[in-house]
Coordinates of C-alpha atoms in Angstrom, one line a residue:
X1 CA 25.3 6.9 28.5
X2 CA 22.4 9.3 28.0
X3 CA 24.4 11.4 25.6
X4 CA 25.8 8.5 23.6
X5 CA 22.4 6.9 23.4
X6 CA 21.2 10.0 21.6
X7 CA 23.8 9.9 18.9
X8 CA 24.0 6.1 18.4
X9 CA 21.2 5.3 15.9
X10 CA 20.0 1.9 14.6
X11 CA 22.6 1.9 11.8
X12 CA 25.2 4.5 12.5
X13 CA 26.3 7.5 14.7
X14 CA 24.8 10.9 14.1
X15 CA 24.8 14.1 16.1
X16 CA 25.3 17.8 16.4
X17 CA 29.0 18.9 16.7
X18 CA 30.2 19.7 19.3
X19 CA 27.1 19.7 21.6
X20 CA 26.3 16.0 21.1
X21 CA 29.4 14.6 19.3
X22 CA 32.9 15.9 20.0
X23 CA 36.5 14.8 19.7
X24 CA 36.5 13.2 23.2
X25 CA 33.6 11.0 22.2
X26 CA 35.2 10.1 18.9
X27 CA 38.4 9.1 20.6
X28 CA 36.5 6.9 23.0
X29 CA 34.5 5.3 20.2
X30 CA 37.8 4.6 18.4
X31 CA 39.1 2.6 21.4
X32 CA 35.8 0.9 21.9
X33 CA 35.6 0.0 18.2
X34 CA 38.9 -1.9 18.4
X35 CA 38.0 -3.6 21.6
X36 CA 34.6 -4.8 20.5
X37 CA 35.6 -5.9 17.0
X38 CA 39.0 -7.2 17.9
X39 CA 40.5 -5.4 14.9
X40 CA 44.2 -5.4 14.5
X41 CA 44.0 -2.8 11.7
X42 CA 41.3 -0.3 10.7
X43 CA 40.8 1.9 7.6
X44 CA 39.3 5.3 8.1
X45 CA 38.0 8.0 5.7
X46 CA 36.1 11.2 6.1
X47 CA 33.9 13.6 4.1
X48 CA 34.4 17.4 3.5
X49 CA 32.8 18.8 6.6
X50 CA 35.0 21.1 8.7
X51 CA 34.5 18.9 11.8
X52 CA 35.4 15.6 9.9
X53 CA 39.2 16.0 10.0
X54 CA 39.5 16.6 13.8
X55 CA 36.9 13.9 14.6
X56 CA 38.6 11.3 12.4
X57 CA 41.9 12.2 14.0
X58 CA 40.5 11.7 17.4
X59 CA 39.0 8.3 16.4
X60 CA 42.4 7.3 15.1
X61 CA 44.1 8.2 18.4
X62 CA 41.6 6.0 20.2
X63 CA 42.1 3.1 17.9
X64 CA 45.9 3.3 18.0
X65 CA 45.7 3.5 21.8
X66 CA 44.4 0.0 21.7
X67 CA 47.3 -1.2 19.6
X68 CA 45.4 -1.2 16.3
X69 CA 47.2 0.0 13.1
X70 CA 45.3 2.6 11.1
X71 CA 45.2 3.1 7.3
X72 CA 44.0 6.7 6.9
X73 CA 42.4 7.2 3.4
X74 CA 41.6 10.9 4.0
X75 CA 38.9 12.4 1.9
X76 CA 36.4 9.9 0.4
X77 CA 32.9 9.0 -0.3
X78 CA 31.2 6.3 1.8
X79 CA 31.4 3.8 -1.0
X80 CA 35.1 4.5 -1.3
X81 CA 35.3 3.5 2.4
X82 CA 33.4 0.3 1.5
X83 CA 35.9 -0.3 -1.3
X84 CA 38.7 0.2 1.1
X85 CA 37.2 -2.2 3.6
X86 CA 36.6 -4.8 1.0
X87 CA 39.8 -4.6 -1.0
X88 CA 42.1 -4.3 2.0
X89 CA 40.1 -6.8 4.1
X90 CA 39.8 -4.4 7.0
X91 CA 37.1 -3.1 9.2
X92 CA 36.4 0.5 8.4
X93 CA 34.9 3.8 9.7
X94 CA 33.5 6.6 7.6
X95 CA 33.1 10.1 9.1
X96 CA 30.1 11.7 7.6
X97 CA 26.6 12.9 8.4
X98 CA 25.5 12.2 4.8
X99 CA 22.8 14.7 3.8
X100 CA 22.3 16.2 7.2
X101 CA 23.0 20.0 7.7
X102 CA 26.5 21.3 8.3
X103 CA 26.3 21.3 12.1
X104 CA 26.0 17.5 12.1
X105 CA 28.6 14.7 11.8
X106 CA 28.7 11.0 12.4
X107 CA 30.2 7.6 11.7
X108 CA 29.3 4.7 9.5
X109 CA 31.0 1.5 10.7
X110 CA 31.7 -1.9 9.0
X111 CA 33.6 -5.0 9.6
X112 CA 36.1 -6.5 7.2
X113 CA 34.6 -6.9 3.7
X114 CA 32.2 -3.9 4.2
X115 CA 29.9 -6.0 6.5
X116 CA 27.7 -3.3 8.2
X117 CA 27.8 -2.8 12.0
X118 CA 24.3 -2.0 13.3
X119 CA 22.5 -2.0 16.6
X120 CA 22.1 -5.7 16.6
X121 CA 25.6 -6.5 15.3
X122 CA 28.0 -4.7 17.5
X123 CA 27.0 -1.0 17.5
X124 CA 25.3 -1.2 20.9
X125 CA 28.3 -2.9 22.4
X126 CA 30.6 -0.2 21.0
X127 CA 28.3 2.5 22.4
X128 CA 28.3 0.9 25.9
X129 CA 32.1 0.4 26.0
X130 CA 32.7 4.0 24.6
X131 CA 30.6 5.4 27.4
X132 CA 33.0 3.8 29.9
X133 CA 36.0 5.2 28.1
X134 CA 35.0 8.8 27.6
X135 CA 37.6 11.1 29.1
X136 CA 40.3 8.4 29.4
X137 CA 43.5 9.0 27.5
X138 CA 46.3 6.6 26.4
X139 CA 49.3 7.0 24.2
X140 CA 49.0 5.8 20.6
X141 CA 50.8 2.5 20.1
X142 CA 49.6 1.3 16.7
X143 CA 51.0 2.6 13.5
X144 CA 49.4 5.2 11.1
X145 CA 49.7 4.9 7.4
X146 CA 48.2 7.5 5.0
X147 CA 47.0 5.9 1.8
X148 CA 45.3 7.5 -1.3
X149 CA 42.7 5.0 -2.4
X150 CA 40.8 7.2 -5.0
X151 CA 42.5 5.8 -8.1
X152 CA 42.1 2.2 -6.9
X153 CA 38.4 2.9 -6.2
X154 CA 37.9 4.4 -9.7
X155 CA 39.7 1.6 -11.4
X156 CA 37.6 -1.0 -9.5
X157 CA 34.3 0.6 -10.5
X158 CA 35.3 0.8 -14.1
X159 CA 36.2 -2.9 -14.0
X160 CA 32.7 -3.7 -12.9
X161 CA 30.9 -1.6 -15.6
X162 CA 32.7 -1.0 -18.9
X163 CA 31.8 2.4 -20.2
X164 CA 34.7 2.7 -22.7
X165 CA 32.6 1.7 -25.7
X166 CA 29.4 3.7 -25.1
X167 CA 28.4 6.5 -27.4
X168 CA 29.5 10.0 -26.3
X169 CA 27.2 11.4 -23.6
X170 CA 26.7 14.8 -22.0
X171 CA 26.2 14.3 -18.3
X172 CA 25.3 17.0 -15.8
X173 CA 26.3 16.0 -12.2
X174 CA 25.2 17.9 -9.2
X175 CA 27.5 17.0 -6.3
X176 CA 25.8 19.4 -3.9
X177 CA 29.2 20.5 -2.6
X178 CA 29.6 16.9 -1.3
X179 CA 32.0 14.0 -2.0
X180 CA 30.7 13.4 -5.5
X181 CA 32.8 16.5 -6.4
X182 CA 35.9 14.4 -5.4
X183 CA 35.0 11.0 -6.8
X184 CA 33.2 11.7 -10.1
X185 CA 36.1 13.3 -11.9
X186 CA 38.3 10.3 -11.0
X187 CA 35.7 7.7 -12.1
X188 CA 34.8 9.5 -15.4
X189 CA 38.4 10.3 -16.4
X190 CA 39.1 9.0 -19.9
X191 CA 35.5 8.0 -20.6
X192 CA 33.5 9.3 -23.6
X193 CA 31.6 11.6 -21.3
X194 CA 31.3 15.4 -21.5
X195 CA 30.9 16.3 -17.8
X196 CA 29.0 19.4 -16.8
X197 CA 29.8 19.9 -13.1
X198 CA 27.4 21.6 -10.6
X199 CA 28.7 22.4 -7.2
X200 CA 31.8 20.3 -7.2
X201 CA 33.6 22.5 -4.7
X202 CA 33.9 20.6 -1.5
X203 CA 32.0 22.6 1.2
X204 CA 30.5 21.1 4.2
X205 CA 28.4 24.3 4.7
X206 CA 26.3 23.3 1.6
X207 CA 26.0 26.9 0.3
X208 CA 23.9 26.1 -2.7
X209 CA 21.4 23.5 -1.4
X210 CA 21.1 20.5 0.9
X211 CA 23.0 17.5 -0.4
X212 CA 19.8 15.4 -0.2
X213 CA 18.4 14.5 -3.7
X214 CA 15.3 12.7 -2.3
X215 CA 13.9 16.3 -1.7
X216 CA 12.6 17.7 -5.0
X217 CA 13.6 21.2 -4.2
X218 CA 17.3 20.1 -4.2
X219 CA 17.0 18.8 -7.8
X220 CA 15.8 22.1 -9.4
X221 CA 19.2 23.4 -10.4
X222 CA 20.1 20.1 -11.9
X223 CA 16.9 19.8 -13.8
X224 CA 17.4 23.3 -15.3
X225 CA 21.0 22.6 -16.2
X226 CA 20.1 19.4 -18.0
X227 CA 17.5 21.1 -20.2
X228 CA 19.5 24.2 -20.8
X229 CA 22.7 22.4 -21.8
X230 CA 20.9 19.7 -23.9
X231 CA 22.4 17.0 -21.7
X232 CA 21.5 13.3 -22.1
X233 CA 21.2 12.7 -18.4
X234 CA 21.6 14.4 -15.0
X235 CA 23.0 12.8 -11.8
X236 CA 22.6 14.1 -8.2
X237 CA 24.6 12.7 -5.3
X238 CA 24.0 13.1 -1.6
X239 CA 26.7 14.5 0.8
X240 CA 28.7 11.3 1.1
X241 CA 27.9 10.2 -2.4
X242 CA 26.5 6.8 -1.6
X243 CA 23.1 7.7 -3.1
X244 CA 22.5 8.8 -6.7
X245 CA 19.3 10.3 -8.2
X246 CA 18.7 10.3 -11.9
X247 CA 17.2 13.1 -14.1
X248 CA 16.2 12.4 -17.8
X249 CA 16.9 14.5 -20.8
X250 CA 13.6 16.4 -20.3
X251 CA 14.6 17.4 -16.8
X252 CA 12.2 14.9 -15.3
X253 CA 13.0 12.9 -12.2
X254 CA 13.4 9.1 -12.7
X255 CA 12.0 7.0 -9.9
X256 CA 14.6 4.9 -8.0
X257 CA 12.2 2.0 -8.5
X258 CA 12.7 2.3 -12.3
X259 CA 16.4 2.5 -11.8
X260 CA 16.2 -0.6 -9.6
X261 CA 14.3 -2.5 -12.3
X262 CA 16.7 -1.4 -15.0
X263 CA 19.8 -2.4 -13.1
X264 CA 18.2 -5.7 -12.0
X265 CA 17.5 -6.5 -15.7
X266 CA 21.1 -5.8 -16.6
X267 CA 22.4 -8.0 -13.7
X268 CA 20.0 -10.8 -14.6
X269 CA 21.3 -10.8 -18.1
X270 CA 24.8 -11.6 -16.7
X271 CA 23.5 -13.9 -13.9
X272 CA 20.4 -15.8 -15.1
X273 CA 18.1 -16.9 -12.3
X274 CA 19.8 -14.7 -9.6
X275 CA 18.1 -13.2 -6.6
X276 CA 17.2 -9.5 -6.5
X277 CA 16.4 -7.7 -3.2
X278 CA 13.9 -4.9 -3.0
X279 CA 12.4 -3.2 0.0
X280 CA 8.7 -3.1 0.5
X281 CA 8.3 0.5 -0.6
X282 CA 9.7 0.0 -4.1
X283 CA 7.2 -0.2 -6.9
X284 CA 5.3 -3.4 -7.5
X285 CA 6.8 -3.2 -11.0
X286 CA 10.2 -4.2 -9.6
X287 CA 9.3 -7.8 -8.7
X288 CA 7.2 -8.1 -11.8
X289 CA 10.1 -7.1 -14.0
X290 CA 12.6 -9.3 -12.1
X291 CA 10.3 -12.4 -12.7
X292 CA 9.9 -11.5 -16.3
X293 CA 13.7 -11.6 -16.7
X294 CA 14.0 -14.9 -14.9
X295 CA 15.1 -13.7 -11.5
X296 CA 13.9 -14.3 -8.0
X297 CA 12.6 -11.1 -6.2
X298 CA 12.8 -11.0 -2.4
X299 CA 11.0 -8.3 -0.4
X300 CA 12.6 -6.9 2.7
X301 CA 11.9 -4.2 5.3
X302 CA 13.4 -0.7 4.9
X303 CA 17.0 -0.1 6.0
X304 CA 20.4 -0.8 4.6
X305 CA 21.4 -3.3 7.4
X306 CA 18.4 -5.5 6.6
X307 CA 19.0 -5.4 2.9
X308 CA 22.7 -6.1 3.2
X309 CA 22.1 -9.0 5.6
X310 CA 19.5 -10.5 3.3
X311 CA 21.7 -10.0 0.2
X312 CA 24.5 -11.9 1.9
X313 CA 22.2 -14.6 3.2
X314 CA 20.7 -15.3 -0.2
X315 CA 23.8 -14.4 -2.3
X316 CA 21.6 -11.8 -4.2
X317 CA 23.3 -10.2 -7.1
X318 CA 21.6 -6.8 -6.6
X319 CA 19.3 -4.8 -4.3
X320 CA 17.5 -1.5 -4.6
X321 CA 15.7 0.9 -2.3
X322 CA 13.2 3.7 -2.9
X323 CA 15.7 6.1 -1.3
X324 CA 18.2 5.6 -4.2
X325 CA 20.4 3.3 -2.3
X326 CA 21.7 0.5 -4.6
X327 CA 23.6 -2.6 -3.4
X328 CA 25.8 -4.9 -5.5
X329 CA 27.2 -8.4 -4.8
X330 CA 30.3 -7.6 -6.8
X331 CA 30.8 -4.6 -4.5
X332 CA 30.9 -6.7 -1.3
X333 CA 27.1 -6.4 -1.0
X334 CA 27.5 -2.8 -0.2
X335 CA 25.7 0.3 -1.7
X336 CA 27.3 2.6 -4.2
X337 CA 25.5 5.4 -5.9
X338 CA 28.4 5.7 -8.4
X339 CA 28.1 2.1 -9.5
X340 CA 24.4 2.5 -10.0
X341 CA 25.0 5.6 -12.1
X342 CA 27.5 3.7 -14.2
X343 CA 24.9 1.0 -14.9
X344 CA 22.4 3.7 -16.1
X345 CA 25.1 5.4 -18.3
X346 CA 25.9 2.0 -19.8
X347 CA 22.2 1.2 -20.5
X348 CA 21.9 4.7 -22.1
X349 CA 25.1 4.7 -24.0
X350 CA 24.9 1.2 -25.5
X351 CA 22.0 2.3 -27.7
X352 CA 20.6 5.4 -29.3
X353 CA 17.3 6.0 -27.4
X354 CA 16.9 8.9 -25.0
X355 CA 16.9 8.2 -21.3
X356 CA 13.2 8.8 -20.9
X357 CA 12.5 6.1 -23.5
X358 CA 15.1 3.8 -22.0
X359 CA 13.6 3.9 -18.5
X360 CA 10.0 4.1 -19.7
X361 CA 9.5 0.4 -19.8
X362 CA 10.5 0.1 -16.1
X363 CA 8.0 2.7 -14.8
X364 CA 4.7 0.9 -14.7
X365 CA 2.7 2.5 -11.9
X366 CA 1.9 5.9 -10.4
X367 CA 3.6 6.5 -7.0
X368 CA 3.1 9.2 -4.4
X369 CA 6.7 9.3 -3.2
X370 CA 7.4 9.4 0.5
X371 CA 5.1 11.8 2.5
X372 CA 6.0 12.5 6.1
X373 CA 3.4 13.5 8.8
X374 CA 4.4 14.7 12.3
X375 CA 2.3 12.5 14.6
X376 CA 2.8 12.3 18.4
X377 CA 0.7 9.1 18.8
X378 CA 1.8 6.9 15.9
X379 CA 0.1 3.8 17.3
X380 CA -3.3 5.5 17.4
X381 CA -2.9 6.8 13.8
X382 CA -2.0 3.3 12.6
X383 CA -4.9 1.8 14.5
X384 CA -7.4 4.2 12.8
X385 CA -6.0 3.4 9.4
X386 CA -6.3 -0.3 10.0
X387 CA -9.9 0.2 11.0
X388 CA -10.7 2.3 8.0
X389 CA -9.2 -0.2 5.5
X390 CA -10.5 -3.4 7.2
X391 CA -11.9 -5.7 4.5
X392 CA -10.6 -3.6 1.6
X393 CA -7.3 -5.3 1.0
X394 CA -4.6 -7.6 2.3
X395 CA -2.7 -6.5 5.4
X396 CA 0.9 -7.2 6.2
X397 CA 3.1 -5.8 8.9
X398 CA 6.7 -6.6 7.8
X399 CA 7.5 -3.0 8.3
X400 CA 4.7 -0.7 9.5
X401 CA 1.4 -1.4 7.9
X402 CA 1.1 -2.3 4.2
X403 CA -2.4 -2.6 2.7
X404 CA -2.7 -4.1 -0.8
X405 CA -5.9 -3.8 -2.9
X406 CA -6.7 -5.1 -6.4
X407 CA -4.9 -2.2 -8.2
X408 CA -3.3 -0.2 -5.4
X409 CA -1.2 -0.5 -2.3
X410 CA 0.2 1.8 0.5
X411 CA 2.6 1.5 3.3
X412 CA 2.5 3.6 6.5
X413 CA 5.4 3.2 8.9
X414 CA 7.0 5.0 11.8
X415 CA 10.4 6.7 11.4
X416 CA 13.2 5.1 13.5
X417 CA 14.5 8.5 14.6
X418 CA 11.7 11.1 14.5
X419 CA 8.0 11.4 15.5
X420 CA 6.9 10.9 11.9
X421 CA 4.8 8.6 10.0
X422 CA 6.0 7.9 6.4
X423 CA 3.4 7.2 3.7
X424 CA 4.1 5.6 0.3
X425 CA 1.2 4.8 -2.0
X426 CA 1.0 3.4 -5.5
X427 CA -1.7 2.5 -8.0
X428 CA -2.3 1.6 -11.6
X429 CA -3.5 5.1 -12.4
X430 CA -3.0 8.6 -11.0
X431 CA -6.6 9.1 -9.9
X432 CA -6.7 6.0 -7.8
X433 CA -3.3 6.7 -6.2
X434 CA -4.3 10.2 -5.3
X435 CA -7.5 9.0 -3.7
X436 CA -5.8 6.4 -1.6
X437 CA -3.0 8.8 -0.5
X438 CA -5.5 11.5 0.4
X439 CA -7.7 9.1 2.4
X440 CA -4.8 7.9 4.5
X441 CA -3.4 11.4 5.1
X442 CA -6.8 12.6 6.2
X443 CA -7.0 9.8 8.8
X444 CA -3.5 10.5 10.0
X445 CA -4.2 14.2 10.1
X446 CA -7.1 13.8 12.5
X447 CA -4.7 12.3 15.1
X448 CA -2.5 15.4 14.9
X449 CA -5.3 17.9 15.5

């Protein structure tokens, strides 16, 4: 149990292969998944990591040993797995460690209709049952069907956002040697897009850079390529291609909050008065713009399971996070970096303005981005920050500590998986934002000394 507790996180499974996560464990999880969910059939996909094929095969053996039939989709992005779960009406499992280094792998699980499985919705029970089954073997009984779902996935996305009538665009895409290299060509096929590919070769060793676009260093190659090629836009996907980061024609990074606001405005034009979900770290410009377009903004804590649950509960049409995760009601409330990218391409290609001008109206404030500090005593650091800002703003503790002043705010929250405090700050001007950010970091820094 100790080993499984280490790799079973709040929302998924993630660990070093084979030290923490091996084929024996994957087989036990496969059997436990079927027992806990009661699934008669399961759909499985995997990313390009070398360990993904044997781990997925082991899971399949475990699932089939419990009489479940398995639809094996093979190589796919995480949002392709969500498409499979939604379109086939089956629970699903994706083998990926997303943006983590090559030595890691993991599993993202969902029920039929891409409903996420997290710690409070079945993942803990799967972990406990798998711990009892590790080392046990049984003959596969259920059937195995291999099914290529890539073309169906691409067709479905193109049915949700019609790009056939946009002006011709030159688009640089950095797949980071991840699954975007597999899905982007299929989705863009036949569209008025001149694709400039960067690192489309599937390689789970990530030889060029980490497949994590939230880190600025991993965007440098894309930014350079956009400027040098005279492209209209750049797109960067993470390892399992469920997140997408946008670069404008000047090579400048576009805030995910601005993308959230842009897509929200587009969805509200189709669904007047609809609800839009945003987490508490997205820019305050997002709820402002949602209200201006007649929508209802709803603020949630950070984390895809919270956002997906709130979206389903409120029948929200769209949701966005600061981490470049974007969720869509017409995609089973699941997240899809590709679908978000298509909305941006549509907004850009339906008129003649450059991307920087197109998104400019949606970027109203100055933000720090997420800053991580290694802090052993997180509680003490938060206490000191509360004390320092007492009487200077409104406090709320929906997720960590959020302090809101007249023209600024910041959120300081503990990581779910590491001894880190994560700071996000925003203000009406750069000087005020920097001052607030530096003050909080100075307080946190004293606890680490």
